[in-house]
Coordinates of C-alpha atoms in Angstrom, one line a residue:
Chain A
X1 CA 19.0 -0.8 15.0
X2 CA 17.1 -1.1 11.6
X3 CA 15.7 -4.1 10.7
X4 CA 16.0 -5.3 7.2
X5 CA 13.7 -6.8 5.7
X6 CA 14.6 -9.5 2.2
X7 CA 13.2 -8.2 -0.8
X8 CA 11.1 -11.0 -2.3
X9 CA 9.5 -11.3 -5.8
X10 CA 5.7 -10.8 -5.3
X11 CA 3.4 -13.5 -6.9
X12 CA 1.0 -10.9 -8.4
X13 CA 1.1 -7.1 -8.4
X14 CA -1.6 -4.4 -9.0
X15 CA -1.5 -1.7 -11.6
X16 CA -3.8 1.2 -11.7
X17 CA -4.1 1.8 -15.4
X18 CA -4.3 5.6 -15.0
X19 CA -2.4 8.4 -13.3
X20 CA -2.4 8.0 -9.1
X21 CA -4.6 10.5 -8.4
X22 CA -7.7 10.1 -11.1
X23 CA -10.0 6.8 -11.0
X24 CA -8.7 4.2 -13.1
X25 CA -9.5 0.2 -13.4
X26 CA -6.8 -2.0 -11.2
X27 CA -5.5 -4.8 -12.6
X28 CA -3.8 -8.0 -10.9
X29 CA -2.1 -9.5 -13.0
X30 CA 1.3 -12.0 -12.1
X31 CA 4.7 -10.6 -11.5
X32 CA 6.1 -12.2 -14.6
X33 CA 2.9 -11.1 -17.0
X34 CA 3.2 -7.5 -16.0
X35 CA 7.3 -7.1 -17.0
X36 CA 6.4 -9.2 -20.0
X37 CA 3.6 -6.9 -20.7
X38 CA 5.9 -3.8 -19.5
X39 CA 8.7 -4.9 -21.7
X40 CA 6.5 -5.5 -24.7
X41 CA 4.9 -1.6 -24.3
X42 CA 8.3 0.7 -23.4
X43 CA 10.4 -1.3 -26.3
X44 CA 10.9 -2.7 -29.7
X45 CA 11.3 -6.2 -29.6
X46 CA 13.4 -6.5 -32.5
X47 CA 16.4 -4.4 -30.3
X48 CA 19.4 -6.9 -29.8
X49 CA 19.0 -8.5 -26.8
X50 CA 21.8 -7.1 -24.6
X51 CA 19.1 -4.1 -24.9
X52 CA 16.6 -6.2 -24.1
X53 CA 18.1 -7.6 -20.8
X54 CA 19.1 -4.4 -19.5
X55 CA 15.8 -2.6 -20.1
X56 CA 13.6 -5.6 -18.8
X57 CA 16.3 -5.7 -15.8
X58 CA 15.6 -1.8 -15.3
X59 CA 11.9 -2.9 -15.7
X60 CA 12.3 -5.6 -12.6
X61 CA 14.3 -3.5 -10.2
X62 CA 11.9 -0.2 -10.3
X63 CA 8.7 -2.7 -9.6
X64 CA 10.3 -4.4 -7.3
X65 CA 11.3 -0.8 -5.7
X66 CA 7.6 0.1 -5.7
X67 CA 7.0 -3.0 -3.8
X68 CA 9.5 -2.8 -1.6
X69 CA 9.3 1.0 0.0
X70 CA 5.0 0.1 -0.2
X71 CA 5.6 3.8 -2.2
X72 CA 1.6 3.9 -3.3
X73 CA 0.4 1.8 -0.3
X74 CA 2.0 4.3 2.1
X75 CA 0.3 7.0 0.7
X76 CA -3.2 5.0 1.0
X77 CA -3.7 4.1 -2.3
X78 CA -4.8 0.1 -3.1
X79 CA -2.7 -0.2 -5.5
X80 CA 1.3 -1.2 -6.1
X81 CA 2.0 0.6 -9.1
X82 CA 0.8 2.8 -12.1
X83 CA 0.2 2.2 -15.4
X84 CA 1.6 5.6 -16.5
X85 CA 4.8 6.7 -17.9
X86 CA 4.4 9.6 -15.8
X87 CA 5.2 7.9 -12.8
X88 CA 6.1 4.7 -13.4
X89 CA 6.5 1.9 -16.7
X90 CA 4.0 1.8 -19.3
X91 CA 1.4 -0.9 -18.8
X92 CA -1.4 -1.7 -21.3
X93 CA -3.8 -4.0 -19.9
X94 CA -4.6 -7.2 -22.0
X95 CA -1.8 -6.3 -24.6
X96 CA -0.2 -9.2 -26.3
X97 CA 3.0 -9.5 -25.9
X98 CA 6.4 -10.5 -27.8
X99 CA 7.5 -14.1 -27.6
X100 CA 11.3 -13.2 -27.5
X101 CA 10.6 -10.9 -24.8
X102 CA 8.6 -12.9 -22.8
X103 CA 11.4 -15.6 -23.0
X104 CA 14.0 -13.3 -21.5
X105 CA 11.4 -12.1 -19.1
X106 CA 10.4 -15.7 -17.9
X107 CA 14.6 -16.0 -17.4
X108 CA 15.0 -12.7 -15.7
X109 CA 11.7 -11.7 -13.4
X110 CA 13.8 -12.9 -10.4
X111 CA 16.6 -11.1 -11.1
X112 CA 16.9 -7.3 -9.6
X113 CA 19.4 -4.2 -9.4
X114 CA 20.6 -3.0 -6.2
X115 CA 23.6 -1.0 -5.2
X116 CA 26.9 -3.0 -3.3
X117 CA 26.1 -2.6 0.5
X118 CA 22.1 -1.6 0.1
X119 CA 19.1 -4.0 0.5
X120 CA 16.4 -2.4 -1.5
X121 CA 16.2 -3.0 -5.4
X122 CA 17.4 -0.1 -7.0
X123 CA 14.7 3.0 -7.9
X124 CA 16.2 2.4 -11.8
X125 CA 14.7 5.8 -13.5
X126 CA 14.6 5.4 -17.2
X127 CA 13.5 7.4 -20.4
X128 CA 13.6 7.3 -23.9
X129 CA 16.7 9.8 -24.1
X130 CA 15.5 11.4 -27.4
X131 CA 12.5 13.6 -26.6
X132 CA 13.0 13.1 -22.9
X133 CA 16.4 13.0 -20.8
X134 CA 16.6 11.7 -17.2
X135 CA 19.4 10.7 -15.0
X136 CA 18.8 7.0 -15.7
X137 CA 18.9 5.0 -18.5
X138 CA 18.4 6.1 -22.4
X139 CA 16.4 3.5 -24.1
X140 CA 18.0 4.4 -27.1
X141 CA 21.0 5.1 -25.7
X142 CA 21.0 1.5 -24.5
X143 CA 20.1 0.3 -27.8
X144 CA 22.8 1.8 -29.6
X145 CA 25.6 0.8 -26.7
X146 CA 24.2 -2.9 -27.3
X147 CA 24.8 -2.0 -31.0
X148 CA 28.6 -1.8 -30.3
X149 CA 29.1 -4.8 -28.8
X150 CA 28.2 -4.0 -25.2
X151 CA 27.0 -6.2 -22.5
X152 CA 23.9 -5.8 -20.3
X153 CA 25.9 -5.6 -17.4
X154 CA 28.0 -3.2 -19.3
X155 CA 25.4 -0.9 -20.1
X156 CA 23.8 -1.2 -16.9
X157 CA 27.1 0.1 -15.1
X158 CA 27.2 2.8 -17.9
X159 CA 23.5 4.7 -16.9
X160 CA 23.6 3.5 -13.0
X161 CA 27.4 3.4 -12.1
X162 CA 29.9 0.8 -11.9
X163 CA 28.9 -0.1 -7.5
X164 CA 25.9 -2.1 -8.8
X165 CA 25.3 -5.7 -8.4
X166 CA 22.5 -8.5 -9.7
X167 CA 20.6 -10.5 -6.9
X168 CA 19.7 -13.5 -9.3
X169 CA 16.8 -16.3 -7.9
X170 CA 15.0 -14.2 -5.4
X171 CA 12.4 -15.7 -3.6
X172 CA 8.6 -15.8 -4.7
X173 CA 6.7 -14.7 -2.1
X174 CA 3.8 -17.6 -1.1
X175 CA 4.5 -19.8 -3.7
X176 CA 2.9 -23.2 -3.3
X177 CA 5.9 -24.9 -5.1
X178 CA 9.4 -23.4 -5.6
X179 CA 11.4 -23.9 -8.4
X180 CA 14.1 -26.8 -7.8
X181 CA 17.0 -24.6 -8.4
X182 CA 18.3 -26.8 -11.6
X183 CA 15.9 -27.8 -14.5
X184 CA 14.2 -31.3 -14.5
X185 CA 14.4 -33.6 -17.3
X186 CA 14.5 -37.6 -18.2
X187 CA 16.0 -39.2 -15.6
X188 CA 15.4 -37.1 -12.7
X189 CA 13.5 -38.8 -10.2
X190 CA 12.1 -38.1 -6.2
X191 CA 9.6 -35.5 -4.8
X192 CA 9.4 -32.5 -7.2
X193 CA 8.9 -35.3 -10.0
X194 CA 5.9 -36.7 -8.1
X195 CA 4.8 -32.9 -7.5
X196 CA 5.4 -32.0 -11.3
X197 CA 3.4 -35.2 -12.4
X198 CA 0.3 -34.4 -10.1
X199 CA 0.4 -31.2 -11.6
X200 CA 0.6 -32.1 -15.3
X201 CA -2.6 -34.7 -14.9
X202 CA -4.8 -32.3 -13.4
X203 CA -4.3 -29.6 -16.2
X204 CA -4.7 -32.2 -18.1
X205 CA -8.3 -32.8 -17.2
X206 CA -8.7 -29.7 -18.9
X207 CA -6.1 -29.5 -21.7
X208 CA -7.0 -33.3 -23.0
X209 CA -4.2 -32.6 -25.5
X210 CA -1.8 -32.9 -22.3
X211 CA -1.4 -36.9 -22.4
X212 CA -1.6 -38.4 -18.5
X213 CA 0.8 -39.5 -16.5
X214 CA 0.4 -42.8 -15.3
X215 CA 1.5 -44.3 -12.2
X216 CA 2.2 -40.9 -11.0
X217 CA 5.8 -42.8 -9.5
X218 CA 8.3 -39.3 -8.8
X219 CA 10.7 -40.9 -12.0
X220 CA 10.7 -38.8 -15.2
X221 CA 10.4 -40.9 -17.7
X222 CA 9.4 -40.8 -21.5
X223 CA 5.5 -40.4 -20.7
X224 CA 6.1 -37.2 -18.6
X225 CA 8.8 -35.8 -21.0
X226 CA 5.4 -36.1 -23.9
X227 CA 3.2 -34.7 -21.6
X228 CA 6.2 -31.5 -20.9
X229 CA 6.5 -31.2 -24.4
X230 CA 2.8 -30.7 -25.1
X231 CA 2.1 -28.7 -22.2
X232 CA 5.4 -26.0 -23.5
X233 CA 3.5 -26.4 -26.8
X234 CA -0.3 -25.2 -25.8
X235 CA 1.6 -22.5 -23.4
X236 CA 4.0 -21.2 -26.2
X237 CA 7.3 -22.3 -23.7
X238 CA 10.0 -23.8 -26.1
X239 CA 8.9 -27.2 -26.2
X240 CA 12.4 -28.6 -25.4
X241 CA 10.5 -31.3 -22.5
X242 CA 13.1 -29.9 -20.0
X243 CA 11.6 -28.7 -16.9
X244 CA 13.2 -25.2 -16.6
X245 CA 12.4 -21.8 -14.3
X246 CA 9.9 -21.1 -16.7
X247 CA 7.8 -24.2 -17.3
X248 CA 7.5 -25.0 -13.6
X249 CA 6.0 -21.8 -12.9
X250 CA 4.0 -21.5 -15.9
X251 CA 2.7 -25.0 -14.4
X252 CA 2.6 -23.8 -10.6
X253 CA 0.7 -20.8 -11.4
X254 CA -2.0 -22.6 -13.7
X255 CA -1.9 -25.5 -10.6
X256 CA -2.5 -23.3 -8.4
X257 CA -5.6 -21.0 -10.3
X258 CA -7.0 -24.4 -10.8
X259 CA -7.5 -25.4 -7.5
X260 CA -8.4 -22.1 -6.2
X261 CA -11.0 -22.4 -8.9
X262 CA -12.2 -25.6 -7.7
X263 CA -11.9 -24.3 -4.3
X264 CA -14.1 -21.4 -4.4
X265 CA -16.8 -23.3 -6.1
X266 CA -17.0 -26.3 -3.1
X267 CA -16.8 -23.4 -0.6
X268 CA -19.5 -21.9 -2.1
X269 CA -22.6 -25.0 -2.7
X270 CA -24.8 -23.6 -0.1
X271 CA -24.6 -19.4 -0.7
X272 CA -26.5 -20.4 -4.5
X273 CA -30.2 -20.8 -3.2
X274 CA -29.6 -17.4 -1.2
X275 CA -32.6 -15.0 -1.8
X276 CA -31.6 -11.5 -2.7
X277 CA -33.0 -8.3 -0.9
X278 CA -36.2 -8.0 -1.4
X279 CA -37.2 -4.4 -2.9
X280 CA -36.2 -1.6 -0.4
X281 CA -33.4 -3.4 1.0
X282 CA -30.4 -2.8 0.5
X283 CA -26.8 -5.0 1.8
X284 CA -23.9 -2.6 2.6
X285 CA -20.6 -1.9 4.7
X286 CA -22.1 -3.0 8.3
X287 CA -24.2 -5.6 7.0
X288 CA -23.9 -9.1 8.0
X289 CA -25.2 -12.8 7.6
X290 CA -25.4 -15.2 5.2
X291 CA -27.0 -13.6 2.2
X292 CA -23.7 -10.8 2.6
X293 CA -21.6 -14.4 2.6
X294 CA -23.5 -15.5 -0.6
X295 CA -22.8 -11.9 -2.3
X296 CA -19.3 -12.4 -1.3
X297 CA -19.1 -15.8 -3.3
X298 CA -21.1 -14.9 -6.0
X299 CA -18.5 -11.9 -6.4
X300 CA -15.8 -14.3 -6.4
X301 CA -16.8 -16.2 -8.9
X302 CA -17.1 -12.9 -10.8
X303 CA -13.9 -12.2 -9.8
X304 CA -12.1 -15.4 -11.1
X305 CA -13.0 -14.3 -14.8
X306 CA -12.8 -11.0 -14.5
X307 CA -9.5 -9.2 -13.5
X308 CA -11.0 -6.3 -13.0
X309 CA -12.6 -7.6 -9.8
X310 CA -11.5 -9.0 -6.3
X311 CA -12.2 -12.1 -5.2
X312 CA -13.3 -11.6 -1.7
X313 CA -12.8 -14.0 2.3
X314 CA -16.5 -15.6 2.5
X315 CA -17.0 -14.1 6.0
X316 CA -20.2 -13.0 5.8
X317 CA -18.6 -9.4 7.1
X318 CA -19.7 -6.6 4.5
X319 CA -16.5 -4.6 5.3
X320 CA -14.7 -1.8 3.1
X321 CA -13.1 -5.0 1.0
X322 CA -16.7 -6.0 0.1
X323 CA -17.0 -2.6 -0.8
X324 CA -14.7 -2.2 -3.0
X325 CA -15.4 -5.0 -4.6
X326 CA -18.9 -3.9 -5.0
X327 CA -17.7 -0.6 -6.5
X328 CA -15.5 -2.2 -8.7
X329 CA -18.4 -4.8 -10.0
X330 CA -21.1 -2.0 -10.5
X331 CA -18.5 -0.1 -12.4
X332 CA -17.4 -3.0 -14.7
X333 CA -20.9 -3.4 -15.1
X334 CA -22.0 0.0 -16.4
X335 CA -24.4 0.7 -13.3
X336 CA -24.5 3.6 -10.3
X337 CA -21.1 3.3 -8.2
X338 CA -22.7 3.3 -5.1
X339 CA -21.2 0.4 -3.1
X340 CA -24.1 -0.6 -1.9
X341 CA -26.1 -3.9 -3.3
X342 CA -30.1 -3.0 -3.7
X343 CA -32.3 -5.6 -5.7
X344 CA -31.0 -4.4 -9.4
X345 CA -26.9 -4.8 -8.4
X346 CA -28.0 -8.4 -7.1
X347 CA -29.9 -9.4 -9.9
X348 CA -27.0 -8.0 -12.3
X349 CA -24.6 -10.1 -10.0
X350 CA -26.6 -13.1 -9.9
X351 CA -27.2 -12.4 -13.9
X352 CA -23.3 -12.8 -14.0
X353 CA -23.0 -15.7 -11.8
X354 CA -25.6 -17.8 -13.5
X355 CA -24.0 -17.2 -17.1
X356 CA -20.6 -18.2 -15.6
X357 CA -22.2 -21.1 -13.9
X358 CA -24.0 -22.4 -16.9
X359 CA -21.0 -22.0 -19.2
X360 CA -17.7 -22.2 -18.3
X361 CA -18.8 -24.1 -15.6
X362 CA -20.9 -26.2 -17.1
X363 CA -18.9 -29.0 -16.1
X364 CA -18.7 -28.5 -12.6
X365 CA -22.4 -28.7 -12.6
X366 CA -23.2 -26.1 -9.9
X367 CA -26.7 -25.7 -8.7
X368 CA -28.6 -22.8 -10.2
X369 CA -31.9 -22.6 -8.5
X370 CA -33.8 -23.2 -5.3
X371 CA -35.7 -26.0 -7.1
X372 CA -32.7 -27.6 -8.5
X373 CA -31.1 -27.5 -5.0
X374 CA -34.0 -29.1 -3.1
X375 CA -34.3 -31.9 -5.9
X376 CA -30.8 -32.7 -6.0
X377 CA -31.0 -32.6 -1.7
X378 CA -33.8 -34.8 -1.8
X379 CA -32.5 -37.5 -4.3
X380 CA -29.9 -37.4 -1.5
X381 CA -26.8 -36.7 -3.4
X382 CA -25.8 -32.8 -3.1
X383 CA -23.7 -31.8 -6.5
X384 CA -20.1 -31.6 -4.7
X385 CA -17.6 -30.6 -7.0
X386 CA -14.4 -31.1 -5.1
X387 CA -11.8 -30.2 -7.5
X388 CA -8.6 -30.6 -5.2
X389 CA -6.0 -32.8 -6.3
X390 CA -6.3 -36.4 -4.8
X391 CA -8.1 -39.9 -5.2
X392 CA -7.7 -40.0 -9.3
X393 CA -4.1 -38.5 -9.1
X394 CA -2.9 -40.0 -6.7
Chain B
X1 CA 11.3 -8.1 -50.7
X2 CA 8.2 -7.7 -47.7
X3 CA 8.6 -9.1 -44.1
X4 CA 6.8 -11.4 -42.1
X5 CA 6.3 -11.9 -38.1
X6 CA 3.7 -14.1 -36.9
X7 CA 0.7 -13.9 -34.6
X8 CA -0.5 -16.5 -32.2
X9 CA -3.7 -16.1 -30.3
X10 CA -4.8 -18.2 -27.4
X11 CA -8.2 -18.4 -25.7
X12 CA -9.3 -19.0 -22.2
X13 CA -11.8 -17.9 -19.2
X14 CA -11.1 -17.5 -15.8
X15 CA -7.7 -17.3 -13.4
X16 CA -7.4 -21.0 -14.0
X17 CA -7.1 -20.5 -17.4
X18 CA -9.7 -23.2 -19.0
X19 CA -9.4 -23.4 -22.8
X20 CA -12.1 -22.4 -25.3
X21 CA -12.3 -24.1 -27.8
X22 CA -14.9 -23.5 -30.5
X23 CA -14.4 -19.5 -31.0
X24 CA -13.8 -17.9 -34.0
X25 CA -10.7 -16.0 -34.2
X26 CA -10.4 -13.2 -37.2
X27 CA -7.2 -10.9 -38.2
X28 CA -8.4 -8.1 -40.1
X29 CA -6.3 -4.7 -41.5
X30 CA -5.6 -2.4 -43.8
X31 CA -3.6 -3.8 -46.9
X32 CA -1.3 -1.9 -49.1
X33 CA -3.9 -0.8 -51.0
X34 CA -5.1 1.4 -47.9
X35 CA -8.1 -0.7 -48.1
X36 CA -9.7 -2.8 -44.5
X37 CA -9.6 -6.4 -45.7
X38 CA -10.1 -9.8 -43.6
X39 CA -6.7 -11.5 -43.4
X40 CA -7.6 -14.6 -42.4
X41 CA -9.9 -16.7 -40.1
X42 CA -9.2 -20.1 -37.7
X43 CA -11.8 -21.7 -35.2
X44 CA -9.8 -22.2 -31.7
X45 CA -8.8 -26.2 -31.2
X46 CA -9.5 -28.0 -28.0
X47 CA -6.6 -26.3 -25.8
X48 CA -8.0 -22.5 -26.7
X49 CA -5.1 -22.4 -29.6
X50 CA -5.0 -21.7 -33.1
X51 CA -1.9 -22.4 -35.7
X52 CA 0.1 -19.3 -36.0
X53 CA -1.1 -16.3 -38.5
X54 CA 2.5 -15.5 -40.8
X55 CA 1.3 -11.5 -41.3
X56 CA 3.3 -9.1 -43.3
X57 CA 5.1 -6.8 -41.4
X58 CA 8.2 -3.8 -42.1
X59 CA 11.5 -3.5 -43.1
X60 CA 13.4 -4.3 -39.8
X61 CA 15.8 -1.1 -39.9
X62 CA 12.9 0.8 -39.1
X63 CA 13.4 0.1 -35.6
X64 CA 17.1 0.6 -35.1
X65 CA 17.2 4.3 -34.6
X66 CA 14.8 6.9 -33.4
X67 CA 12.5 9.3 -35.2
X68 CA 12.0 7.0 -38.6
X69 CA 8.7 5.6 -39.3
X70 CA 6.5 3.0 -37.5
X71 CA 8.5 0.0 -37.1
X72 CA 5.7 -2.7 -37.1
X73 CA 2.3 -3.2 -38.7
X74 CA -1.0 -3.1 -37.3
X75 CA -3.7 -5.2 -37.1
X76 CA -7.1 -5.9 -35.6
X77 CA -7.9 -9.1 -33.6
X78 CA -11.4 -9.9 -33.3
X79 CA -12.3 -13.6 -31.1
X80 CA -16.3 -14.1 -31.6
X81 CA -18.1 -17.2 -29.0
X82 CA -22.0 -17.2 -28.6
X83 CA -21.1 -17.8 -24.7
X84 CA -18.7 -14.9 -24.2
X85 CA -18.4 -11.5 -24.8
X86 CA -17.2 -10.4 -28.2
X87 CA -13.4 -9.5 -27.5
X88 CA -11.5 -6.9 -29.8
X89 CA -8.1 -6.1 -30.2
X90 CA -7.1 -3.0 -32.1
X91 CA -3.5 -1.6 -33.0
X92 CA -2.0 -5.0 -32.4
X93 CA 1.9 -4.8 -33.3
X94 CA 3.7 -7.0 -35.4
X95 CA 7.2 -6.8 -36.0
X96 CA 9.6 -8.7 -38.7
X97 CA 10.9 -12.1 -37.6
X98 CA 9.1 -11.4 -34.0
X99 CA 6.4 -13.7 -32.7
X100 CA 3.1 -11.7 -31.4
X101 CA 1.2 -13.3 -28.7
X102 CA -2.0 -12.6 -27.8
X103 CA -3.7 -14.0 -24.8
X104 CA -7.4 -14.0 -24.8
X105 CA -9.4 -13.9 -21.7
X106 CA -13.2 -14.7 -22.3
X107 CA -15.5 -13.5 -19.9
X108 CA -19.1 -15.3 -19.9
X109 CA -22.0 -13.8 -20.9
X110 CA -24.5 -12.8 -18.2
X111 CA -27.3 -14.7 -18.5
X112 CA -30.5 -14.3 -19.4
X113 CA -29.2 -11.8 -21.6
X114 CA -30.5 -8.7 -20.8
X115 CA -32.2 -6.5 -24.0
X116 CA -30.3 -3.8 -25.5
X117 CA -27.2 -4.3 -22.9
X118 CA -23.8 -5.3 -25.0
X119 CA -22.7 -8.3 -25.4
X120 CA -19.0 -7.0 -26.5
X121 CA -15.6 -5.9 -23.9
X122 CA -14.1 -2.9 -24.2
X123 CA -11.5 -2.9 -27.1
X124 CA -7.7 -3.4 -25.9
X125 CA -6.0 -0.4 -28.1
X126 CA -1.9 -1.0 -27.9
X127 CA -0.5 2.7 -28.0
X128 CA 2.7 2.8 -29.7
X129 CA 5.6 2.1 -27.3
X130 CA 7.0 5.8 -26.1
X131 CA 10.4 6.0 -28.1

């Protein structure tokens, strides 16, 4: 008897930005930010928007297919998808993208193709249909059917035949908050209010344009429709101060990097007096201890501003992950891919960590230095910097 | 009668998205003249935003049926902070009556600052979508 498993919508998805089979960079990037970036590279944006739905629908379905049947994964690759048209859907990483398109998307990422009496999202081929043909959808073809007056749905029956059906509100996989089903707005009131409010203040603390909420008291009121209406503004959401699919998970995800953020950096207060290895030493797969745990942080902190590069468990395990994550830093960094740390890949890390530390950080005023640890010990008050939502928004 | 779309650029660093404000944000291109000129230049506010750049951009019709000529304009994004790497942006598209957004993600500079390494990222190049 099979067993079936319930496609879900994955939080984040990684793209290798190059052909399977030849070294390129992966990328994670969120579900909804690669169609939006997906859309924005196979299309014009200025097609009517019947055309629009049905190719960012198309877009959905054969991602979601990828996911699904774990196509690259089960061939022992680390990655979900491609970046190539070759394969898969045209991905350019760090491309802007089109506001109208990124509005559909936002309405449409949990919305897939599948055929009447299958499970998996449909494999939805497509092509251009002028300089190449497939037995899928014609991008101009599906322009030029919107054109007349045709439907997505229409035109989605037309390349894919008429036993299709939409599965609309598929669930995110691991998502901290779900979406309340209905949009939000003056005059709602009870726990998703109270969740929405927390959330608002402690973006907030670093959008000071985002007014606070105060009491935090689950009732949407005039004071949290201002501070909606500002956040949709600085996030480029129609700033309507209606709580819609895609507000709330504009403000989950941005929640919920914040507090990883803040996370990592508490985890990570005693890994920053670590010593590196001293010359002729060298940490790789095997290694263990705490100086492996303190690369592991400081390569997570990397990681958090560079998307290029994994942020790793703190285990103090230097296992393939680490790695990988070694390979990918030397590489971003221009040095020997060896995958191994000696003395010049720890200093370069360190380098990193310190400038991120000193910066973006700055704030969060992390120890830099053995010195500046033992002082700060001594005076008896050890720089925590417990980001996590609580005493002030509470 | 020339078109207009609009760009909007937003900065930030890390997963959590924290704003940076303070960085200069410059729209350069080639004008009708065929000649590179500087479009026009904002400093980012205190959310990482700047007011929307109105840039000229084709007759819509362009993009309504294959094999005419490019449907949108092009034009090069450069966001400059002493703190971050340089970040460039070239080919960016900009299509009549369409809003552009571009998200940029700064990455600190290493520090100290090690002679003669770079202190820009690798430029994002949009290839033209493959219609």
């Amino acid at each position: 008897m099979p067993i079936t498993v319930t496609p879900y919508i994955p939080q984040t998805i990684t793209v290798h930005t190059g052909p399977a089979d030849q070294w390129a960079e992966n990328v994670t990037v969120s579900f909804s930010d690669y169609i939006k970036n997906v859309a924005s590279s196979e299309v014009y944006p200025t097609w009517p928007e019947a055309a629009l739905r049905a190719n960012i629908l198309a877009q959905v379905s054969f991602a979601l297919n990828r996911v699904y049947t774990e196509y690259y994964p089960s061939r022992g690759y680390d990655f979900d998808i491609t970046g190539s048209t070759m394969n898969d859907q045209k991905f350019i990483k760090g491309r802007s993208i089109f506001g109208n398109v990124a509005k559909l998307v936002d309405e449409l990422f949990t919305t897939y193709i599948r055929r009447k009496g299958f499970v998996e999202p449909l494999s939805t081929r497509f092509c251009n249909g002028t300089t190449v043909t497939c037995d899928g959808l014609s991008q101009w073809g599906s322009e030029a059917l919107a054109r007349q007056g045709r439907t997505y749905i229409e035109i989605l029956r037309h390349y894919y035949g008429n036993n299709i059906e939409l599965v609309s509100n598929a669930p995110i996989r691991d998502i901290a908050y779900s979406y309340p089903g209905y949009p939000q707005q003056n005059g709602s009131s009870g726990n998703y209010i109270t969740v929405l409010q927390v959330m608002l203040n402690r973006i907030s603390r670093n959008y000071p344009a985002i007014p606070r909420i105060s009491p935090v008291d689950g009732i949407f009121g005039a004071q949290t429709e201002e501070s909606v209406k500002q956040f949709q503004r600085i996030f480029n959401l129609t700033p309507d101060g209606i709580v819609g699919q895609a507000t709330w998970y504009k403000l989950v995800f941005l929640y919920v990097g914040v507090t990883n953020l803040s996370e990592l950096v508490s985890e990570g207060q005693p890994y920053t007096q670590i010593q590196g290895p001293a010359t002729g030493v060298t940490l790789q797969e095997g290694s263990t201890g705490i100086s492996v745990s303190a690369l592991q942080y400081f390569i997570s902190i990397i990681g958090q501003f560079n998307t290029s590069v994994p942020v790793l468990a703190i285990d103090g395990i230097f296992g393939p992950k680490t790695t990988a994550a070694v390979n990918a830093v030397q590489s971003r960094f221009g040095m020997p891919v060896t995958g191994i740390v000696n003395q010049a890949t720890w200093q370069r890390i360190y380098d990193e960590y310190l400038g991120i530390a000193r910066t973006a950080l700055a704030g969060a005023d992390l120890p830099t230095g053995t010195q500046q640890i033992r002082q700060s010990v001594q005076a008896g008050q050890f720089p925590g910097y417990n980001l996590t939502y609580g005493s002030s928004d509470t | 009668m020339p078109q207009t779309g609009s760009l909007i650029v937003r900065t930030f660093t890390s997963q959590a998205q924290l704003p940076v404000s303070g960085a200069t944000v410059i729209i350069s291109g080639r004008g009708q003249d065929g000649r590179h000129k500087v479009f026009s230049i904002q400093t980012t506010d205190e959310s990482g935003g700047t007011k929307p750049f109105v840039l000229e951009a084709p007759d819509e019709a362009l993009s309504m049926s294959p094999g005419q000529s490019t449907p949108f304009s092009n034009y090069s994004l450069v966001v400059e902070h002493p703190e971050y790497f340089l970040a460039t942006f070239e080919q960016l598209q900009v299509f009549p009556g369409v809003e552009t957004v571009q998200n940029v993600p700064l990455v600190p500079l290493p520090l100290p600052q090690s002679a003669g390494s770079s202190d820009s990222a690798a430029p994002v190049v949009v290839t033209p979508q493959p219609l």
